[in-house]
Amino acid sequence: MKIGLFIPCYVDALYPQVGVATYKLLKSLGLDVDYPEKQTCCGQPMGNAGFQNMADELVENYDKLFKDFDYVVAPSASCAAYVKLFHPNIVNHECKAAQKTMDVVEFLHDVLQIKSLPSKFPHKVSIHNSCHGVRELHLSSPSELNIPRFSKIKDLLQLVEGITILEPERVDECCGFGGMFSIEEPAVSVRMGTDKLNRHLATGAEYITGPDSSCLMHMQAIAKHQNYPIQFIHVVEILAAGL
Amino acid sequence: MSTRDEILDNLRKNVRETYDMPDLGFKKRIFEDPVKAFIETTTTTAGAKLMEIKPNDDINEKIHEAYPDAKIISSNVPGIKADRNPDTVAEAQDLDGTDVGVIMGGVACAENGCIWIEQTMKEKAICFISECLIVIVSKKNIVSNMHEAYEHIQFNEKYNFGTFISGPSKTADIEQSLVYGAQAARGLTVFLTE
Amino acid sequence: MSTKHTIAAEKFLQNSEKVTRHDQTFWSVRVKRDAQSQELPEWEELREAASQIKKHTITHLAEYLEKFEKNATKNGAIVHWAKDADEYNEIVMDILHKHQVKKVVKSKSMLTEECHLNDHLIKHGIDVVETDLGERILQMMHLAPSHIVMPAIHITREQVGRCFEDYKISPEVGNYDPTYLTRCARYHLRDNFMTADCGMTGGNFGIAETGDIVVCTNEGNADMSTSIPKLHIVSMGLEKLIPDYKAMGVFHRLLARCGTGQSTTVYTSHFRGPRPGGEMHIILVDNGRSKILGNEEHWQTLKCMRCGACMNTCPVYRRTGGYSYTYFIPGPIGINLGMLKDPDENYHNLPACSLCCSCDNVCPAKVDLSSQIYRWRQGLDGMGHADPMKKFMSKGMQVLFESPGLYTTALKFAPIANHLPKFITEIKLNGWAQGREMPVFAKQSFHELWKKGKVKA
């Protein structure tokens, strides 16, 4: 199985270790993984700001780079969702690469259906169910819907030895990042982030983990500003812990 | 062109694609014992009281038992000793001051305590203006959900009005504190008959 | 980079305790709604049915309206048509004049807010009394609603108490107990019901097959308003029509569960014609609705039944309050309806969404609220309302992301940003720096690590 690795721009620049963990994990599962170097961004920052048309060339470029892989895997639910759901509309045609794009959590859970991992993480973690992971990719059951409860993130984390998995009250309320939203509505955004952080803290967790580094980045920025005693780690880093 | 025709014209012009009415045959929640469920809903979430009335019970005594302090009772239900009758008062205003209004209920719904009140009296004000309301409901008329309830509601053509009532009037408009007796009945008792 | 909403929101957020209270109040309604939805195994099928019924009705609206008109007329009601707010207000005034009405008791209607009816009536010397407790409080305080279902929840009991004292309807000065205050309002409104010449209501639903107008309230104020005066005027937007009782069963089960987290409102009243010796007028109001039907990207807003669930779940609404929005309907549906009404005035609300998509999941009629907000944003530049800073930033991203070479170079130099003094990275323009530390660029990006062969299994 040929896997194209998509490391979205901010993961690339701010959290390269998340990309490294994804690569290691996929390789350890015996996959053929490649990283096309000419990749940049999924285009969401422009789209959310109201300029998705400026992302058309980028979308075409993405399609060209990734169309021949069996799957494109990204350690970022929001970016994977944007590619999947928005790329075809931006360029007005089917995008092969977009159809094959998955967040790493859904890829591990749905495609590889992994049932065991060699990793250990003897810590208490609070899961951050990011909005696009929940409501666009269905990584877990949205709290608003009356459907059977599930969480692909939990399913995967439960394979890790020694871990204690917690979830905050208001299990999938937004952390207030929202891309351009965070700088256009800073007061609301910071308040949402603070509220969210406090609910994560109330679980007694040592770490906040999730499938989206963007949400984690946002909460981390607030936690740092207010000296909150909590650490942040991407789900894939936990899954790859010990590799 | 009249406003009416202009609006209808615009509505026709602006439709691009039409959609069919969906099939509503999906499975709906049914209670094994709708009567039991109705009693439960009425006396909890709906905030009402409920008294089971046996065939031999004297209904006027039961009214007294339910509201011993009531001075003015209004009703047009045969057999009820009433001080005022909504069929014969001159104006709706004359029913103001009613301590207890007694009315007949039709189909009743277990899932939410709704009781269909078909207007069968000249002044429907009795259903709302009375300080407390007694609604007589027959166990035979209890259904599980609103889909069933809507299959059974009836209208008196003379009066052109009917309403589902579930419990006493309530409001939470001041700081979300639940208060019974906003504008209409402050209390409601269901008389459940066989 | 600010709009009227961002400025008002920032101000609202300065009072942290008020924000907490506001957030918790509306979240608790969301929790009740969730509990109600969990009780019905067929919940998601009900939502899908509601969405499809609305789509069907809205795309056959002309036929259904004609059917409704025929049946309502047969039942003895008088049906009027109004193309806009002015025509609507005139029709109401005409009816009131004909009956020499001096006082109107009114139950809550968002449509009359939309058309500014009360101002119009007052200008013509009519005494208008709102009878929903929340609406009455706001009317006495000369305030607009801040939510479409719980319009005065943002007012404290002390404020209500003092207002009632000013109006001499609360004899016990200093008593701010909600039960006591509700009693005061009850007696005060009872007096008004007794002496009004006309009762006005909205319509939650109009039923084409029977000509019924259905009005749902908890207080019974719509019923009090129509049980005593002989004249009843109904004001209803065109889109409130549904085909029949089968459809009504579906909507009844959704409306209160979504709106207030109750399994039903206390009263669900079906008005099928005038009282004996009275008159019932039904005014069907377009006011832009037929035009919305022609809007390919936004016509589904017409499915909305004004339950308010999208506001209760919206993390931005809960923390910024109804008055932060420029349109009288706030929250996700209000952002969209405001844009449809007047984009030049209401584009200010478009930033008030983090695109969390929770509203899409609570909407009983499955209006695609967040996608619509996203689409409006795409159109802002064409309307001349794009924020120059956002455009500049997006343009910069475009240049950067379209050129992998440039992007890689930028990545190399990005860590330098870590060492810039705070006064540069935290300049006022940079909204991020308000309450947040800047993220730290990695010493080496993934790109660089990969290039250098440092990414290994």
JSON list of N, CA, C and O in Angstrom, two decimals, chain A residues 14 64 86 133 149 156 158 202 219:
[
{"chain": "A", "resi": 14, "resn": "LEU", "atom": "N", "xyz": [5.73, 24.17, 13.08]},
{"chain": "A", "resi": 14, "resn": "LEU", "atom": "CA", "xyz": [5.68, 24.28, 14.54]},
{"chain": "A", "resi": 14, "resn": "LEU", "atom": "C", "xyz": [5.82, 22.94, 15.25]},
{"chain": "A", "resi": 14, "resn": "LEU", "atom": "O", "xyz": [6.37, 22.86, 16.35]},
{"chain": "A", "resi": 64, "resn": "LYS", "atom": "N", "xyz": [-2.21, 17.06, -7.95]},
{"chain": "A", "resi": 64, "resn": "LYS", "atom": "CA", "xyz": [-1.14, 16.53, -8.80]},
{"chain": "A", "resi": 64, "resn": "LYS", "atom": "C", "xyz": [-0.15, 15.71, -7.96]},
{"chain": "A", "resi": 64, "resn": "LYS", "atom": "O", "xyz": [0.25, 14.62, -8.33]},
{"chain": "A", "resi": 86, "resn": "PHE", "atom": "N", "xyz": [-13.80, 20.29, 0.83]},
{"chain": "A", "resi": 86, "resn": "PHE", "atom": "CA", "xyz": [-13.83, 21.60, 0.16]},
{"chain": "A", "resi": 86, "resn": "PHE", "atom": "C", "xyz": [-13.05, 21.66, -1.14]},
{"chain": "A", "resi": 86, "resn": "PHE", "atom": "O", "xyz": [-13.38, 22.45, -2.02]},
{"chain": "A", "resi": 133, "resn": "GLY", "atom": "N", "xyz": [-12.81, 17.24, 13.42]},
{"chain": "A", "resi": 133, "resn": "GLY", "atom": "CA", "xyz": [-12.62, 15.81, 13.62]},
{"chain": "A", "resi": 133, "resn": "GLY", "atom": "C", "xyz": [-13.96, 15.15, 13.96]},
{"chain": "A", "resi": 133, "resn": "GLY", "atom": "O", "xyz": [-14.31, 14.11, 13.43]},
{"chain": "A", "resi": 149, "resn": "ARG", "atom": "N", "xyz": [-22.89, 5.90, 20.58]},
{"chain": "A", "resi": 149, "resn": "ARG", "atom": "CA", "xyz": [-21.65, 6.60, 20.96]},
{"chain": "A", "resi": 149, "resn": "ARG", "atom": "C", "xyz": [-20.44, 5.82, 20.46]},
{"chain": "A", "resi": 149, "resn": "ARG", "atom": "O", "xyz": [-20.40, 4.59, 20.57]},
{"chain": "A", "resi": 156, "resn": "LEU", "atom": "N", "xyz": [-8.22, 3.85, 19.73]},
{"chain": "A", "resi": 156, "resn": "LEU", "atom": "CA", "xyz": [-6.79, 3.74, 19.45]},
{"chain": "A", "resi": 156, "resn": "LEU", "atom": "C", "xyz": [-5.96, 3.93, 20.72]},
{"chain": "A", "resi": 156, "resn": "LEU", "atom": "O", "xyz": [-5.03, 3.17, 20.99]},
{"chain": "A", "resi": 158, "resn": "GLN", "atom": "N", "xyz": [-6.71, 3.32, 23.66]},
{"chain": "A", "resi": 158, "resn": "GLN", "atom": "CA", "xyz": [-6.84, 2.19, 24.58]},
{"chain": "A", "resi": 158, "resn": "GLN", "atom": "C", "xyz": [-5.84, 1.07, 24.28]},
{"chain": "A", "resi": 158, "resn": "GLN", "atom": "O", "xyz": [-5.64, 0.18, 25.10]},
{"chain": "A", "resi": 202, "resn": "ALA", "atom": "N", "xyz": [-9.87, 20.26, 34.75]},
{"chain": "A", "resi": 202, "resn": "ALA", "atom": "CA", "xyz": [-10.74, 19.68, 35.79]},
{"chain": "A", "resi": 202, "resn": "ALA", "atom": "C", "xyz": [-10.75, 18.16, 35.75]},
{"chain": "A", "resi": 202, "resn": "ALA", "atom": "O", "xyz": [-11.15, 17.51, 36.73]},
{"chain": "A", "resi": 219, "resn": "MET", "atom": "N", "xyz": [-4.81, 26.22, 22.54]},
{"chain": "A", "resi": 219, "resn": "MET", "atom": "CA", "xyz": [-4.94, 26.07, 23.99]},
{"chain": "A", "resi": 219, "resn": "MET", "atom": "C", "xyz": [-3.59, 26.20, 24.68]},
{"chain": "A", "resi": 219, "resn": "MET", "atom": "O", "xyz": [-3.48, 26.75, 25.77]}
]
